[in-house]
CSV table of N, CA and C in Angstrom, one decimal:
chain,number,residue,atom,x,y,z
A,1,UNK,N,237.3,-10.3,234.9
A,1,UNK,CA,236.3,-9.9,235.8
A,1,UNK,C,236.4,-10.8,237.0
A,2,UNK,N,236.0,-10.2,238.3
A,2,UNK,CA,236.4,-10.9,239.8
A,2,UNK,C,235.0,-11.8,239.9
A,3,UNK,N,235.2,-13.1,239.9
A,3,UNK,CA,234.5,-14.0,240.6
A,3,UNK,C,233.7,-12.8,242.3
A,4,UNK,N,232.4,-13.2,241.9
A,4,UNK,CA,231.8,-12.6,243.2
A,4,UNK,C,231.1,-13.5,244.0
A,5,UNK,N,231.1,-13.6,245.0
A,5,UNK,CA,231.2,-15.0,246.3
A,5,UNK,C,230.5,-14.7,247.5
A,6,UNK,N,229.0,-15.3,248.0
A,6,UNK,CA,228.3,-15.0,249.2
A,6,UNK,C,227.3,-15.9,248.9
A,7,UNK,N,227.4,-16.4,250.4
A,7,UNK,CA,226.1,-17.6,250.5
A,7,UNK,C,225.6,-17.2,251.6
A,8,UNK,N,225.4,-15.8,251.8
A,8,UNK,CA,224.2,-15.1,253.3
A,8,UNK,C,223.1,-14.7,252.4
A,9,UNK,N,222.2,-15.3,252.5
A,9,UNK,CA,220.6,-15.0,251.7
A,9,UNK,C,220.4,-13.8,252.8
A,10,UNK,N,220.3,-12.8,252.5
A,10,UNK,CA,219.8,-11.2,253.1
A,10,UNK,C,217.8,-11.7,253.6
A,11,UNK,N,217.5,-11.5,251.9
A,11,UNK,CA,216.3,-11.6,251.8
A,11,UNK,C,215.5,-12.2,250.5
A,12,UNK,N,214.3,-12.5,250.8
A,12,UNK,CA,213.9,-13.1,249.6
A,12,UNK,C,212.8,-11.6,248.8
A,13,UNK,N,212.9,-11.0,248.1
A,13,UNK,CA,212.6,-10.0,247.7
A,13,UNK,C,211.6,-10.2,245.9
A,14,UNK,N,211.2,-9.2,245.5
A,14,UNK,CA,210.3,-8.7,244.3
A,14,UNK,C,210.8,-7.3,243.8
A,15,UNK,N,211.2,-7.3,242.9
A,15,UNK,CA,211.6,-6.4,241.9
A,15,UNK,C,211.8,-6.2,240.4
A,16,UNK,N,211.8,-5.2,240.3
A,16,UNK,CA,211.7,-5.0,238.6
A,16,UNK,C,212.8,-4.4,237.8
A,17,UNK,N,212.9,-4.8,236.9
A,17,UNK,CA,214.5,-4.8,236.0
A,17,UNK,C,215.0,-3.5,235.7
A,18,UNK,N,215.7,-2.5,236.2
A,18,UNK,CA,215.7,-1.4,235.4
A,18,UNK,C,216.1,-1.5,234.2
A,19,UNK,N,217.8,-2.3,234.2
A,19,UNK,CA,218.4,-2.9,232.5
A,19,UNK,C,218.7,-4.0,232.8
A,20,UNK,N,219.0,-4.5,231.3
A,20,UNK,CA,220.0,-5.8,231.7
A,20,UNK,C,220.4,-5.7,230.0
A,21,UNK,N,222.2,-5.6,229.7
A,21,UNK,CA,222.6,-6.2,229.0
A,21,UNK,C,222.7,-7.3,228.5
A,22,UNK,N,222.1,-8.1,227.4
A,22,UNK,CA,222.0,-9.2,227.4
A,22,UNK,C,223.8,-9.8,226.1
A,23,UNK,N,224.6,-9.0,226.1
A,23,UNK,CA,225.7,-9.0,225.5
A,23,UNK,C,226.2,-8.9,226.5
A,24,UNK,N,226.7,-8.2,227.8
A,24,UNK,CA,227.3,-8.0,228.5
A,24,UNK,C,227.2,-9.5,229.4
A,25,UNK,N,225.7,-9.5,230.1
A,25,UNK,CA,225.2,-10.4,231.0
A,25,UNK,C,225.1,-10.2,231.9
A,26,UNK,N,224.6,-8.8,232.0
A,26,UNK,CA,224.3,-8.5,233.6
A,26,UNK,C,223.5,-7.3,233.1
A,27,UNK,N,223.0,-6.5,234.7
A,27,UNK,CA,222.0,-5.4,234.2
A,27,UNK,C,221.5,-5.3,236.2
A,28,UNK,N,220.7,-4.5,236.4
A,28,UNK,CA,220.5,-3.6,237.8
A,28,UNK,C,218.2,-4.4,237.5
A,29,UNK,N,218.4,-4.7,239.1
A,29,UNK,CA,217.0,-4.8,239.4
A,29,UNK,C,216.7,-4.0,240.7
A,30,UNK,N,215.6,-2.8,240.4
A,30,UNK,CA,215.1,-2.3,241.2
A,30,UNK,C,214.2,-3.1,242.5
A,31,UNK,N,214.6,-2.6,243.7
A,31,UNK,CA,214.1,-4.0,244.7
A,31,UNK,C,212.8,-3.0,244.8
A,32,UNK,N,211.7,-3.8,245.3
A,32,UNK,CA,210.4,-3.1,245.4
A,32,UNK,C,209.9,-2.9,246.8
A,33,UNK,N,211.1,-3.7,247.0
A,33,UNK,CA,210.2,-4.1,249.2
A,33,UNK,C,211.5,-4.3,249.7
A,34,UNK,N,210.9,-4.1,251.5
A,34,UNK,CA,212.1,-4.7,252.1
A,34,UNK,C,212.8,-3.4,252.2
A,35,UNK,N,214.2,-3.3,253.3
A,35,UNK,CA,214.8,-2.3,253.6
A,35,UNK,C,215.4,-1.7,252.5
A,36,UNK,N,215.9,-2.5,251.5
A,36,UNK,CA,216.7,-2.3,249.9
A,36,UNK,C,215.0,-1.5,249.5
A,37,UNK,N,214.6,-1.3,249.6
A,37,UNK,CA,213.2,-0.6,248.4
A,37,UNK,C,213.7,0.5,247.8
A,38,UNK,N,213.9,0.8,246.6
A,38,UNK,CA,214.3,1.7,245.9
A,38,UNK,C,215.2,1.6,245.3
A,39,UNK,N,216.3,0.7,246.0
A,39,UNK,CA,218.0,0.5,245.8
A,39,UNK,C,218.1,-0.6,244.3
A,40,UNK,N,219.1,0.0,243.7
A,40,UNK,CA,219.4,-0.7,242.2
A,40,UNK,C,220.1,-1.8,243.0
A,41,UNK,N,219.8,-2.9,242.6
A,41,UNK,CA,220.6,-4.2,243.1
A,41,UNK,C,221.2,-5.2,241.7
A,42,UNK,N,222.5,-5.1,241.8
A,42,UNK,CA,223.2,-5.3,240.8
A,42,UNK,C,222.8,-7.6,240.8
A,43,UNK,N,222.5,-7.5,238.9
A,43,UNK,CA,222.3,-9.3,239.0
A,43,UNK,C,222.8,-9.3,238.0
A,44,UNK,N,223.6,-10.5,237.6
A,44,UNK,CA,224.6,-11.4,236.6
A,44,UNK,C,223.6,-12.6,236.2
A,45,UNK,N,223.5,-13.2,234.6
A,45,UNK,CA,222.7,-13.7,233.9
A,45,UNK,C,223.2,-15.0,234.9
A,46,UNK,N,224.0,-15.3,235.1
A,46,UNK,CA,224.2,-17.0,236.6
A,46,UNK,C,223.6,-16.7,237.4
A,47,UNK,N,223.1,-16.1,237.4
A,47,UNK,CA,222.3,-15.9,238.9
A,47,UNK,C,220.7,-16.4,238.6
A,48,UNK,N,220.4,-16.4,237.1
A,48,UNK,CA,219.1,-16.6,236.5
A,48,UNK,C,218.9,-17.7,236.7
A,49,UNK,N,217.5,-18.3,237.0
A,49,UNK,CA,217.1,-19.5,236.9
A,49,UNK,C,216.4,-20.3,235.6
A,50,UNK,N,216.3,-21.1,235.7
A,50,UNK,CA,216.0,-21.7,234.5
A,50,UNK,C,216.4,-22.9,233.6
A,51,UNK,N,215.8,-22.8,232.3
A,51,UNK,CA,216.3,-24.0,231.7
A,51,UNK,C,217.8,-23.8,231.1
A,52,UNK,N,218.7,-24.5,231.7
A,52,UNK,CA,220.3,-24.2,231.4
A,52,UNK,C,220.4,-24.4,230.1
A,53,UNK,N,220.0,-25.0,229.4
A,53,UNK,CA,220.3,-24.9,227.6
A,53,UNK,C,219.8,-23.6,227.0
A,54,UNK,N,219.1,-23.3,227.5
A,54,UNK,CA,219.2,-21.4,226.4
A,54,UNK,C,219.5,-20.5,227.5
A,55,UNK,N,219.9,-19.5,226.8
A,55,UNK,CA,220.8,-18.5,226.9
A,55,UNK,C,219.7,-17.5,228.0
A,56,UNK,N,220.1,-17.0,229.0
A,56,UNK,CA,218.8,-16.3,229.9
A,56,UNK,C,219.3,-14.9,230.2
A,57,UNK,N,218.0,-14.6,229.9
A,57,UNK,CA,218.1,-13.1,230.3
A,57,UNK,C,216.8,-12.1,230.9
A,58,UNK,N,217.5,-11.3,231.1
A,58,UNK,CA,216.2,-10.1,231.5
A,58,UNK,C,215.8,-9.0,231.1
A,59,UNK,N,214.1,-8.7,230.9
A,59,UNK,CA,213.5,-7.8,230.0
A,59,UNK,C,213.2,-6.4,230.8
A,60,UNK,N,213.9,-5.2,230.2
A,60,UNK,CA,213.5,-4.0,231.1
A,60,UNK,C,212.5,-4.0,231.8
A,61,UNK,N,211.3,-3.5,232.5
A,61,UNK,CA,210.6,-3.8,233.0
A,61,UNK,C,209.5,-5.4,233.5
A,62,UNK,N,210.6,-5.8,233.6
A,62,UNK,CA,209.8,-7.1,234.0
A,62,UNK,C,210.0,-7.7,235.4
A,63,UNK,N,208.9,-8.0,235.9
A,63,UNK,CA,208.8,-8.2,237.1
A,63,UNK,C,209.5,-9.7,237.7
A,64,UNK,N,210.5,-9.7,238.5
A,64,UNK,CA,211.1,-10.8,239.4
A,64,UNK,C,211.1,-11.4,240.7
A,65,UNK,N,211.5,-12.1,241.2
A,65,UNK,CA,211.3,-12.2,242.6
A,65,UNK,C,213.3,-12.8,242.6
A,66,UNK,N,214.1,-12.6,243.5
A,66,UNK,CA,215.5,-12.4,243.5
A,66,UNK,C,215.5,-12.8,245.2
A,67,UNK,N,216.8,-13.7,245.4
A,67,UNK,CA,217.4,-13.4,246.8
A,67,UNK,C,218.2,-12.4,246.9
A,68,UNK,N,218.3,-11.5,248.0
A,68,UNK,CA,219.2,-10.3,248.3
A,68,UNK,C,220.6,-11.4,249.0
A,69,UNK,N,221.6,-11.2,248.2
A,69,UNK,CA,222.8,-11.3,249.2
A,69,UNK,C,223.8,-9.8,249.1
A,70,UNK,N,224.7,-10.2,250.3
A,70,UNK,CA,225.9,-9.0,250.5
A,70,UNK,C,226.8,-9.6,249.7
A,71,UNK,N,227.2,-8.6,248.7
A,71,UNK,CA,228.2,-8.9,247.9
A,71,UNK,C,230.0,-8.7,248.5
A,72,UNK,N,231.0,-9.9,248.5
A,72,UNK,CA,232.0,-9.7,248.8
A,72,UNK,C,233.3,-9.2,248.5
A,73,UNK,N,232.6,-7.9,247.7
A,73,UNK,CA,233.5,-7.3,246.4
A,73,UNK,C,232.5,-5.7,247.2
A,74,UNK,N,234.2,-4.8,246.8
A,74,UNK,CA,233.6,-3.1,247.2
A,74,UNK,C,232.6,-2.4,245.9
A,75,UNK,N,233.0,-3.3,244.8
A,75,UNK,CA,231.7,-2.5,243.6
A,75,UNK,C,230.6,-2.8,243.7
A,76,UNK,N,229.4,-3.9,244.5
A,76,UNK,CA,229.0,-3.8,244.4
A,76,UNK,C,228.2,-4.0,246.1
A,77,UNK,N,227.3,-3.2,246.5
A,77,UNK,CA,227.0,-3.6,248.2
A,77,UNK,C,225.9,-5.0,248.2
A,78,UNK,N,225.4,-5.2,247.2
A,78,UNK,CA,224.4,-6.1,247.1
A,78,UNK,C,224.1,-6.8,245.9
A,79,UNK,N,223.9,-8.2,245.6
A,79,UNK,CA,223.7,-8.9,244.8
A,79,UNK,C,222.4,-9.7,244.5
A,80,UNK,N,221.9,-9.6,243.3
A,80,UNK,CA,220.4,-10.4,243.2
A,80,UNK,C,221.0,-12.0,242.6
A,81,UNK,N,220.2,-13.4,243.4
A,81,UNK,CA,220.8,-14.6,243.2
A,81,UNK,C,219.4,-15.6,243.1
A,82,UNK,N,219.1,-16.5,242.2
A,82,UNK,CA,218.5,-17.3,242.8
A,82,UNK,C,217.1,-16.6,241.8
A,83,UNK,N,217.4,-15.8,241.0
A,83,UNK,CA,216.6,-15.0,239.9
A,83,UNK,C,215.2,-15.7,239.2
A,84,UNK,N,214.0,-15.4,239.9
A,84,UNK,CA,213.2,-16.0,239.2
A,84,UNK,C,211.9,-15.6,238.9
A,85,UNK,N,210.5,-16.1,238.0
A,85,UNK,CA,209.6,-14.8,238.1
A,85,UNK,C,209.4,-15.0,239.4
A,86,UNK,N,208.1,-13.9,239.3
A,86,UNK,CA,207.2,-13.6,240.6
A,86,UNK,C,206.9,-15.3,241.1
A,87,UNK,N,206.7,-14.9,242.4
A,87,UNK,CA,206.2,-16.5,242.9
A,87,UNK,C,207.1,-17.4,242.6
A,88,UNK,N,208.2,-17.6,242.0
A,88,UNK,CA,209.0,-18.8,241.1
A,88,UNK,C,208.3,-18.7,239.9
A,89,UNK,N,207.6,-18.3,239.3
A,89,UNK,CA,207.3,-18.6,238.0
A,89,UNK,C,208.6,-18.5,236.9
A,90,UNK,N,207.8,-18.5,236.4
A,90,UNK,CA,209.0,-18.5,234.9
A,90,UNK,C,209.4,-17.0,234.0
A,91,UNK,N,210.8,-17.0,234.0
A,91,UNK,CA,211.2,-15.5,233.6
A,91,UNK,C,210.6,-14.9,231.7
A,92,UNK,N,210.5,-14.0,231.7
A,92,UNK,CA,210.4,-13.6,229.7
A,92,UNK,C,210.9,-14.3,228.9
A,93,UNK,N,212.2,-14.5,229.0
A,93,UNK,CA,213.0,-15.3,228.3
A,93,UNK,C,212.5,-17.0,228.2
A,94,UNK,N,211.9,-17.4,228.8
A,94,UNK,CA,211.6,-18.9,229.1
A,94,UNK,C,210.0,-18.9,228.3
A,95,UNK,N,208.9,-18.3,228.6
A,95,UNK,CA,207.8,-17.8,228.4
A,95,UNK,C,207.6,-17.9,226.7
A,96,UNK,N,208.6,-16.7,226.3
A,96,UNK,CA,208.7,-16.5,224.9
A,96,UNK,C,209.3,-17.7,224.2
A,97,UNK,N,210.5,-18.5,224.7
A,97,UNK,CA,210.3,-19.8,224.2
A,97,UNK,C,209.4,-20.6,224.2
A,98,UNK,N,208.7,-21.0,225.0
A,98,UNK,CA,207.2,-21.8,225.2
A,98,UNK,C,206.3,-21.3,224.0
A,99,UNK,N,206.4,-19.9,224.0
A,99,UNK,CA,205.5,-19.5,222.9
A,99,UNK,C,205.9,-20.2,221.3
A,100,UNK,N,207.1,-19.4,221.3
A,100,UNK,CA,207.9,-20.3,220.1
A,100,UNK,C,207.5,-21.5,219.8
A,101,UNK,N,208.0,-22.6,220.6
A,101,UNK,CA,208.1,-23.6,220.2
A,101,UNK,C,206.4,-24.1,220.1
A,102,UNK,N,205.4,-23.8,220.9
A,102,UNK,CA,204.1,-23.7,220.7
A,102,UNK,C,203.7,-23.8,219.1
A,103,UNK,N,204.1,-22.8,218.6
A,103,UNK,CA,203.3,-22.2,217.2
A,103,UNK,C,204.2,-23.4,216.1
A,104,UNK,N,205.6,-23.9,216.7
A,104,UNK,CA,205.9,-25.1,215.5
A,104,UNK,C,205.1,-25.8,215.6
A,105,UNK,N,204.5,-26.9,216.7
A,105,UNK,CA,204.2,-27.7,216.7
A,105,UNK,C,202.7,-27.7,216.8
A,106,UNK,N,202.3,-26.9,215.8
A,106,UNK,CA,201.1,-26.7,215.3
A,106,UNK,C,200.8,-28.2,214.1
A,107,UNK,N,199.8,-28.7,214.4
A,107,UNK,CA,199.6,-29.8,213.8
A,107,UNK,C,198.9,-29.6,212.6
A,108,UNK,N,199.4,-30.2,211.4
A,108,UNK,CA,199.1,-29.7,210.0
A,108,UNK,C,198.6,-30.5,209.5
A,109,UNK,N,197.4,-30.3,208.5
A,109,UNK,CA,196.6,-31.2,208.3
A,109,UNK,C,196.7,-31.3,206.7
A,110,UNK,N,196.8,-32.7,206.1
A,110,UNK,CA,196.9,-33.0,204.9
A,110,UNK,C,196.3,-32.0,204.0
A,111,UNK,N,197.1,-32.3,203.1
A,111,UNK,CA,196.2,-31.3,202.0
A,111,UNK,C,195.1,-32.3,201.3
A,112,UNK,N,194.5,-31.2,200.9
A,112,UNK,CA,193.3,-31.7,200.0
A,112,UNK,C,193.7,-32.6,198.7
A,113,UNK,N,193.3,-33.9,198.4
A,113,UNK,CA,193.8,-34.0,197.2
A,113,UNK,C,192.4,-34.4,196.5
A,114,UNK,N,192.1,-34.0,195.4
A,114,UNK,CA,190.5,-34.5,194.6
A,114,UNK,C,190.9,-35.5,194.0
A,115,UNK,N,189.8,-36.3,194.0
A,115,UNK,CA,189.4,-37.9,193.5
A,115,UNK,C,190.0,-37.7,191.5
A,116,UNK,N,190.6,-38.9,191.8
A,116,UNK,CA,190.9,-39.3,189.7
A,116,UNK,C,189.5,-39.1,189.4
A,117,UNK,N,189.5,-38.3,188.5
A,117,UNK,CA,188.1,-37.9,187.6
A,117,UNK,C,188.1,-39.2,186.7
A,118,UNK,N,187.1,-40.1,186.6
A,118,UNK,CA,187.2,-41.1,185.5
A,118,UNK,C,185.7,-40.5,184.5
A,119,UNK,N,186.4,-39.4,184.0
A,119,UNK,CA,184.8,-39.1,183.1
A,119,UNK,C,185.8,-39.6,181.9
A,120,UNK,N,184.9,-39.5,180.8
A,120,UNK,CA,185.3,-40.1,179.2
A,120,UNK,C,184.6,-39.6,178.5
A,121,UNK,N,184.5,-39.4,176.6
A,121,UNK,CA,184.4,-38.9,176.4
A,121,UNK,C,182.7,-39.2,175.9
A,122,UNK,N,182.9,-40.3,176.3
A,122,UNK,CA,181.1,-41.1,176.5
A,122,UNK,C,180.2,-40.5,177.4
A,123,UNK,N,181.1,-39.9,178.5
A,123,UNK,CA,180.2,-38.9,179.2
A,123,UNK,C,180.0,-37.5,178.9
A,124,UNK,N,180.3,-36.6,177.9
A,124,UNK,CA,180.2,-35.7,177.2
A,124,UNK,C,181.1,-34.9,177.7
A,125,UNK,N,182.6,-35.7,178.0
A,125,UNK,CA,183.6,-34.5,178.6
A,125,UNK,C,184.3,-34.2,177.5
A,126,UNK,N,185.0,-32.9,177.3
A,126,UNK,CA,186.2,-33.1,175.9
A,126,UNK,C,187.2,-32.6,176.6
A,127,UNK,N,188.2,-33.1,176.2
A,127,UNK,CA,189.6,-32.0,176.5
A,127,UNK,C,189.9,-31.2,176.2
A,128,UNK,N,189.9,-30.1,176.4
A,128,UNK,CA,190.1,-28.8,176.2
A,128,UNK,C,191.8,-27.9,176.1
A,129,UNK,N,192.1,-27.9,175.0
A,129,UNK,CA,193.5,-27.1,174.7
A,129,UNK,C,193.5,-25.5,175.4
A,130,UNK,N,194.6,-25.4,175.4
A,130,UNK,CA,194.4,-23.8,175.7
A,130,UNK,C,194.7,-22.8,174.2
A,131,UNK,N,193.8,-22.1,174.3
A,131,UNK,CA,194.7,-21.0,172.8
A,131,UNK,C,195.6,-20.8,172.5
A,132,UNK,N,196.2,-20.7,171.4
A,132,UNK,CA,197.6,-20.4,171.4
A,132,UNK,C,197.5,-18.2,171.1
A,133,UNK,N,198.2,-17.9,171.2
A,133,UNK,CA,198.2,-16.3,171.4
A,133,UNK,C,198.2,-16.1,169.4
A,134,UNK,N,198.8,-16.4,168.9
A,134,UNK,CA,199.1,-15.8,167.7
A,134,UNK,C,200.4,-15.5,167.8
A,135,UNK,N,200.6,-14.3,167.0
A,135,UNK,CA,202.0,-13.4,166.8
A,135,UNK,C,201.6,-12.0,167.5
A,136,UNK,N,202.8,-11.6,168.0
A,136,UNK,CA,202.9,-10.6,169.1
A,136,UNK,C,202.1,-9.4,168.2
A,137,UNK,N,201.1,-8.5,168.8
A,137,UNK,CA,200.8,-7.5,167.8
A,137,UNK,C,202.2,-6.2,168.2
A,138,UNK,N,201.9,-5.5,166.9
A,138,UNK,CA,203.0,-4.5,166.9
A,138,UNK,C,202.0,-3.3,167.2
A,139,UNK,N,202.9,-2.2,168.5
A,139,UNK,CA,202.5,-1.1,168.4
A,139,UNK,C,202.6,0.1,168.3
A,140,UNK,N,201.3,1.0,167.7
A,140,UNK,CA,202.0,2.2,166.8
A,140,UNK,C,202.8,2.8,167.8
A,141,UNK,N,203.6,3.7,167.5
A,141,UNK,CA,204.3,5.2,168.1
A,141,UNK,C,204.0,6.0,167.4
């Protein structure tokens, strides 16, 4: 695959994902504004921002904010870079980790343990066996 190469920020734009392969690592974001409005604007998972230790991606309909640049390759006329949520916020993929990791570090509270019983048999406690069953009964046919 050709290395794709452009440092002219077009525009700073909002749009929403039509796909994105997350095996492949790429996928098309519909731009919402701006002269591109309408136009599929091709974005590659490097272009994602984020926490560089997990793997990033994007969720069909989910809303972004992207820089527009001119792509220096004829496959594509336009590139999304600089990928992040709305406002800069934080993309699905990052979110749903926070959630994750949230619900481990749920703080767990001792278990119950009940007090050594010091009764005796001075206190009118007895120990109590369990029954034994007998012998299996047999049955008719």
């Amino acid at each position: 695959m050709t290395e794709i190469h452009s440092n002219l920020e077009l525009a700073r734009l909002t749009g929403i994902v039509k796909w994105f392969n997350n095996k492949a690592g790429y996928g098309f974001v519909t731009a919402l504004e701006g002269e591109q409005k309408g136009k599929d604007i091709f974005v590659h998972y490097s272009s994602i921002g984020g926490d560089n230790q997990q793997y990033r991606f994007l969720t069909q309909g989910e809303y972004i904010d992207f820089s527009l640049v001119k792509s220096d390759t004829e496959k594509y006329e336009y590139l999304a870079k600089k990928v992040t949520g709305v406002k800069g916020g934080p993309i699905l993929c990052e979110t749903r980790r926070l959630q994750f990791t949230e619900k481990r570090v749920v703080e767990r509270k001792p278990p119950v343990v009940a007090p050594e019983a010091e009764q005796s048999r001075e206190d009118g406690f007895v120990q109590v066996k369990p029954k034994s069953r007998g012998r299996p009964r047999k049955v008719a046919v």
